[in-house]
Structures are given as structure tokens and as C-alpha cells.
């Protein structure tokens, strides 16, 4: 089946620094990728829809300048958490759908961000 | 606002028991309902349901959708410790192909005691 790779799986950074998380579709092209955030013992909350070659669509309440999304190619989307603060500590997951498979969404392994 | 509610929030049973997880939804537009299993990291796909009354099965897992009552259940029979996970229900709208946004439920945390 389709594979989505996410990197890094875990990152610890100091408050005020920026962190970039990559999401790659390994064996298919993804014109659309999704970024989610998950707090402990809570469900996945969609942050934004990343569209190849155009601006991301952010969900209500998600700061665009805080969470920069770039989808420069059909196989790569990046999420940059700018000027990270401890409250940004969370589990971030990306997902993508192979255009030939209706309905099935493939998830990356997730990235656990800890901001000290 | 679209809403997906799962119950119970958590469930602890003994190995060998049968469990039923519930998912109800209120959405503006509906195309399909999906079930995922999330262990430590990323969710893995279990089922996609689009039609009412048609049961989907995969081994000890089965699921069915009731579009009239806006409800789905996920059954797991003869549970094993490996079934311990968070089970997520999500609803997909009929928007443009490939960029549908899923609305996830709160999840049910299932713990199987040996």
C-alpha cells in the first residue's frame, strides 16, 4: 500500500526556535496533504490542508504565521512551527491520499514536538 | 459545525470478550465514514463505509453504517491484547476528489486485559 513518511519522529527544541517537519509520499503523488495536531488522549484536529503549488488552507483558529506550510512538490509538504513555545508541544501528523485510491487516507508516523 | 461523537471514551475488557464501539455523526454533507486504529503513532485504516446496512468484515473486526440514524458501530470479537488501541471514527464529505477533509471523533481508548 501507499506509504507516507514523516520526519523527524521526535524533536526537542528551545522556546523561540523554529522547527520544520517533513511529510513525504514515498510511492505516489499527493496533490493534497493534511496536517493534524493531536494532544494527549485527544483526537486528531485538522490544522490545515496543504495544496501542491498553492497556499495552504487553514482551519479556523490555526495561526497561519505560526504554522507555515509549504507544498513545493507532489511528494513533499513541510510544516514549520515558528518561534515555538511550550504550548506548541504536541503530536503532529500528516496524511495524504493516493489519487487512485478512493477514500483511504495514509498517515505519516507522526512527529512529537517538545518545546522546552 | 460538523460533529462526530464516539462512545464510550474508554473501555477496559478481558481478553476474549466482544466489544462494540459506537460512532454517531452530525454533518452537513456526508460521503463516507471511516474507522481507524491508532496505537502508538499514526492511525491505520480499518474500514470505509458508504452504504447503509452493509457489513464490512476483516477477521475479528466488523463494522456497519446506519445512514438513517447517522450511526456506525465497530465490533471486535474474541479480543486480544493486540487490539488495545484508540479507535477513531471519521466522516468524509463529498467535496472535490482527493482533498476531502475528514472530521474525526474523540476516539475510544480500548484496553484489553490478558
Tab-separated table of C-alpha atoms in Angstrom:
chain	number	residue	atom	x	y	z
A	1	UNK	CA	0.000	0.000	0.000
A	2	UNK	CA	0.890	3.649	-0.220
A	3	UNK	CA	3.422	4.929	2.301
A	4	UNK	CA	3.735	8.336	3.867
A	5	UNK	CA	6.975	9.145	5.627
A	6	UNK	CA	7.259	11.841	8.265
A	7	UNK	CA	10.465	13.240	9.705
A	8	UNK	CA	11.631	13.806	12.357
A	9	UNK	CA	9.676	11.423	14.553
A	10	UNK	CA	10.716	13.275	17.655
A	11	UNK	CA	12.173	16.716	18.216
A	12	UNK	CA	13.013	18.700	21.299
A	13	UNK	CA	13.760	22.377	20.949
A	14	UNK	CA	14.142	25.503	22.988
A	15	UNK	CA	11.418	28.096	23.226
A	16	UNK	CA	11.704	30.693	20.488
A	17	UNK	CA	13.284	28.454	17.883
A	18	UNK	CA	11.620	27.177	14.705
A	19	UNK	CA	11.118	23.551	13.837
A	20	UNK	CA	10.450	22.035	10.427
A	21	UNK	CA	8.588	18.750	9.953
A	22	UNK	CA	8.608	16.978	6.607
A	23	UNK	CA	5.921	14.770	5.136
A	24	UNK	CA	6.702	12.707	2.046
A	25	UNK	CA	4.596	10.419	-0.049
A	26	UNK	CA	7.023	7.662	-0.993
A	27	UNK	CA	5.340	5.796	-3.813
A	28	UNK	CA	2.599	8.059	-5.024
A	29	UNK	CA	1.974	11.677	-5.863
A	30	UNK	CA	-0.131	13.669	-3.467
A	31	UNK	CA	-1.605	16.920	-4.690
A	32	UNK	CA	-3.172	17.351	-1.287
A	33	UNK	CA	-1.778	16.594	2.138
A	34	UNK	CA	-3.336	17.245	5.517
A	35	UNK	CA	-1.693	18.305	8.754
A	36	UNK	CA	-3.191	17.305	12.089
A	37	UNK	CA	-2.381	18.006	15.671
A	38	UNK	CA	-3.122	15.625	18.475
A	39	UNK	CA	-2.973	16.409	22.173
A	40	UNK	CA	-2.590	13.592	24.701
A	41	UNK	CA	-5.684	11.420	24.910
A	42	UNK	CA	-7.491	13.568	22.370
A	43	UNK	CA	-8.472	13.074	18.783
A	44	UNK	CA	-6.851	14.371	15.631
A	45	UNK	CA	-7.579	18.018	14.946
A	46	UNK	CA	-7.136	19.141	11.370
A	47	UNK	CA	-4.857	22.153	11.218
A	48	UNK	CA	-4.604	22.798	7.507
A	49	UNK	CA	-4.920	21.375	4.026
A	50	UNK	CA	-1.718	21.607	2.057
A	51	UNK	CA	-2.147	22.054	-1.694
A	52	UNK	CA	0.730	21.494	-4.102
A	53	UNK	CA	1.742	24.698	-5.796
A	54	UNK	CA	-0.640	26.938	-3.896
A	55	UNK	CA	-1.285	28.309	-0.445
A	56	UNK	CA	-2.450	26.057	2.332
A	57	UNK	CA	-5.979	26.293	3.632
A	58	UNK	CA	-6.014	26.712	7.378
A	59	UNK	CA	-8.745	25.685	9.769
A	60	UNK	CA	-10.375	28.246	11.970
A	61	UNK	CA	-8.256	29.150	14.943
A	62	UNK	CA	-4.957	27.985	13.437
A	63	UNK	CA	-2.399	30.760	13.078
A	64	UNK	CA	-1.010	30.884	9.547
A	65	UNK	CA	2.097	32.777	10.574
A	66	UNK	CA	2.760	30.368	13.385
A	67	UNK	CA	2.379	27.172	11.393
A	68	UNK	CA	3.918	27.683	7.973
A	69	UNK	CA	3.050	25.075	5.390
A	70	UNK	CA	4.831	24.605	2.113
A	71	UNK	CA	3.869	22.026	-0.505
A	72	UNK	CA	6.551	22.576	-3.098
A	73	UNK	CA	6.283	19.260	-4.900
A	74	UNK	CA	3.839	16.426	-5.420
A	75	UNK	CA	5.648	14.290	-2.870
A	76	UNK	CA	6.668	16.725	-0.147
A	77	UNK	CA	4.887	19.012	2.269
A	78	UNK	CA	6.551	20.741	5.198
A	79	UNK	CA	5.169	22.220	8.382
A	80	UNK	CA	7.308	24.801	10.149
A	81	UNK	CA	6.408	25.739	13.693
A	82	UNK	CA	7.846	29.229	14.034
A	83	UNK	CA	9.024	30.714	17.310
A	84	UNK	CA	7.884	27.626	19.145
A	85	UNK	CA	6.556	27.869	22.687
A	86	UNK	CA	5.850	25.139	25.235
A	87	UNK	CA	2.146	25.211	24.388
A	88	UNK	CA	3.070	24.134	20.844
A	89	UNK	CA	4.296	20.840	22.252
A	90	UNK	CA	2.127	18.212	20.648
A	91	UNK	CA	1.980	15.284	18.263
A	92	UNK	CA	1.794	16.429	14.648
A	93	UNK	CA	0.635	14.003	11.951
A	94	UNK	CA	0.409	14.431	8.221
A	95	UNK	CA	-1.698	12.430	5.823
A	96	UNK	CA	-2.140	12.084	2.101
A	97	UNK	CA	-4.417	10.289	-0.281
A	98	UNK	CA	-3.241	8.421	-3.344
A	99	UNK	CA	-5.286	9.750	-6.241
A	100	UNK	CA	-6.015	6.229	-7.435
A	101	UNK	CA	-7.454	5.008	-4.135
A	102	UNK	CA	-10.771	6.496	-3.191
A	103	UNK	CA	-11.324	7.164	0.451
A	104	UNK	CA	-8.225	5.696	2.008
A	105	UNK	CA	-6.039	8.208	3.725
A	106	UNK	CA	-2.461	7.243	4.529
A	107	UNK	CA	-0.903	8.722	7.609
A	108	UNK	CA	2.672	9.538	8.407
A	109	UNK	CA	4.201	8.149	11.569
A	110	UNK	CA	3.790	11.461	13.322
A	111	UNK	CA	6.243	13.876	14.897
A	112	UNK	CA	6.310	14.501	18.606
A	113	UNK	CA	7.406	18.041	19.325
A	114	UNK	CA	8.535	19.057	22.787
A	115	UNK	CA	9.329	22.705	23.362
A	116	UNK	CA	11.300	23.437	26.499
B	1	UNK	CA	-20.435	22.715	12.585
B	2	UNK	CA	-19.774	19.071	11.733
B	3	UNK	CA	-19.642	16.799	14.733
B	4	UNK	CA	-18.538	13.205	15.250
B	5	UNK	CA	-19.064	11.652	18.676
B	6	UNK	CA	-17.709	8.323	19.810
B	7	UNK	CA	-18.680	6.276	22.810
B	8	UNK	CA	-17.546	5.073	25.154
B	9	UNK	CA	-14.494	7.259	25.594
B	10	UNK	CA	-12.664	4.360	27.140
B	11	UNK	CA	-13.319	0.689	27.604
B	12	UNK	CA	-11.469	-1.994	29.543
B	13	UNK	CA	-12.333	-5.632	28.915
B	14	UNK	CA	-10.770	-9.043	29.354
B	15	UNK	CA	-9.139	-10.927	26.547
B	16	UNK	CA	-11.702	-12.974	24.664
B	17	UNK	CA	-14.562	-10.565	25.263
B	18	UNK	CA	-16.516	-8.973	22.442
B	19	UNK	CA	-16.717	-5.190	22.258
B	20	UNK	CA	-18.877	-2.743	20.363
B	21	UNK	CA	-17.664	0.781	19.719
B	22	UNK	CA	-20.096	3.480	18.704
B	23	UNK	CA	-19.844	6.466	16.406
B	24	UNK	CA	-22.576	9.000	15.735
B	25	UNK	CA	-22.305	11.977	13.456
B	26	UNK	CA	-23.980	15.224	12.508
B	27	UNK	CA	-22.502	16.623	9.335
B	28	UNK	CA	-23.691	18.942	6.625
B	29	UNK	CA	-22.628	16.693	3.799
B	30	UNK	CA	-21.785	13.009	4.040
B	31	UNK	CA	-19.945	10.713	1.658
B	32	UNK	CA	-18.374	8.050	3.848
B	33	UNK	CA	-17.471	7.050	7.371
B	34	UNK	CA	-14.080	5.615	8.171
B	35	UNK	CA	-12.668	3.697	11.093
B	36	UNK	CA	-9.018	3.855	12.104
B	37	UNK	CA	-6.925	2.125	14.745
B	38	UNK	CA	-4.264	4.200	16.433
B	39	UNK	CA	-1.680	2.540	18.592
B	40	UNK	CA	1.413	4.497	19.481
B	41	UNK	CA	1.804	6.540	16.368
B	42	UNK	CA	-0.117	7.007	13.156
B	43	UNK	CA	-3.673	5.775	12.629
B	44	UNK	CA	-4.084	2.756	10.407
B	45	UNK	CA	-7.073	2.318	8.175
B	46	UNK	CA	-9.684	-0.290	9.090
B	47	UNK	CA	-12.892	0.295	7.144
B	48	UNK	CA	-14.639	2.730	4.884
B	49	UNK	CA	-18.450	2.654	4.874
B	50	UNK	CA	-20.585	4.435	2.344
B	51	UNK	CA	-23.817	2.430	2.194
B	52	UNK	CA	-26.295	1.703	4.948
B	53	UNK	CA	-26.779	-1.814	6.240
B	54	UNK	CA	-23.833	-3.448	4.503
B	55	UNK	CA	-21.490	-5.038	6.994
B	56	UNK	CA	-17.791	-4.933	6.300
B	57	UNK	CA	-15.621	-7.587	7.884
B	58	UNK	CA	-11.930	-8.100	8.363
B	59	UNK	CA	-11.056	-11.044	10.556
B	60	UNK	CA	-12.447	-10.435	14.023
B	61	UNK	CA	-13.432	-6.873	13.178
B	62	UNK	CA	-16.648	-5.817	11.548
B	63	UNK	CA	-18.458	-2.567	11.021
B	64	UNK	CA	-21.805	-1.339	9.776
B	65	UNK	CA	-23.329	2.014	8.959
B	66	UNK	CA	-26.853	3.299	9.517
B	67	UNK	CA	-27.298	6.452	7.430
B	68	UNK	CA	-30.838	6.978	8.657
B	69	UNK	CA	-29.814	7.089	12.296
B	70	UNK	CA	-26.416	8.673	11.464
B	71	UNK	CA	-24.607	5.956	13.325
B	72	UNK	CA	-21.919	3.331	12.922
B	73	UNK	CA	-20.598	0.548	15.111
B	74	UNK	CA	-17.311	-1.279	15.143
B	75	UNK	CA	-17.372	-4.786	16.585
B	76	UNK	CA	-14.366	-6.737	17.726
B	77	UNK	CA	-14.923	-10.349	18.697
B	78	UNK	CA	-12.602	-12.589	20.725
B	79	UNK	CA	-10.470	-9.600	21.656
B	80	UNK	CA	-6.716	-9.946	22.040
B	81	UNK	CA	-4.186	-7.756	23.822
B	82	UNK	CA	-3.028	-6.528	20.416
B	83	UNK	CA	-6.409	-4.923	19.951
B	84	UNK	CA	-5.570	-2.403	22.658
B	85	UNK	CA	-5.525	0.948	20.915
B	86	UNK	CA	-7.502	4.108	20.313
B	87	UNK	CA	-10.162	3.596	17.690
B	88	UNK	CA	-11.021	6.658	15.679
B	89	UNK	CA	-14.106	7.273	13.618
B	90	UNK	CA	-14.060	9.925	10.889
B	91	UNK	CA	-16.551	11.302	8.407
B	92	UNK	CA	-15.701	12.449	4.880
B	93	UNK	CA	-17.781	14.934	2.901
B	94	UNK	CA	-18.428	14.675	-0.858
B	95	UNK	CA	-16.138	17.551	-1.816
B	96	UNK	CA	-13.582	17.563	-4.622
B	97	UNK	CA	-11.862	14.230	-5.117
B	98	UNK	CA	-8.594	13.964	-3.284
B	99	UNK	CA	-8.951	16.898	-0.937
B	100	UNK	CA	-11.813	15.908	1.306
B	101	UNK	CA	-11.324	16.924	4.896
B	102	UNK	CA	-12.012	14.293	7.462
B	103	UNK	CA	-13.763	15.186	10.694
B	104	UNK	CA	-12.552	12.910	13.450
B	105	UNK	CA	-14.390	11.762	16.514
B	106	UNK	CA	-12.996	11.861	20.002
B	107	UNK	CA	-11.819	8.281	19.826
B	108	UNK	CA	-12.433	5.278	22.068
B	109	UNK	CA	-9.483	4.016	24.063
B	110	UNK	CA	-9.771	0.231	24.248
B	111	UNK	CA	-7.679	-1.704	26.736
B	112	UNK	CA	-7.629	-5.483	26.685
B	113	UNK	CA	-6.555	-7.157	29.925
B	114	UNK	CA	-4.825	-10.531	29.499
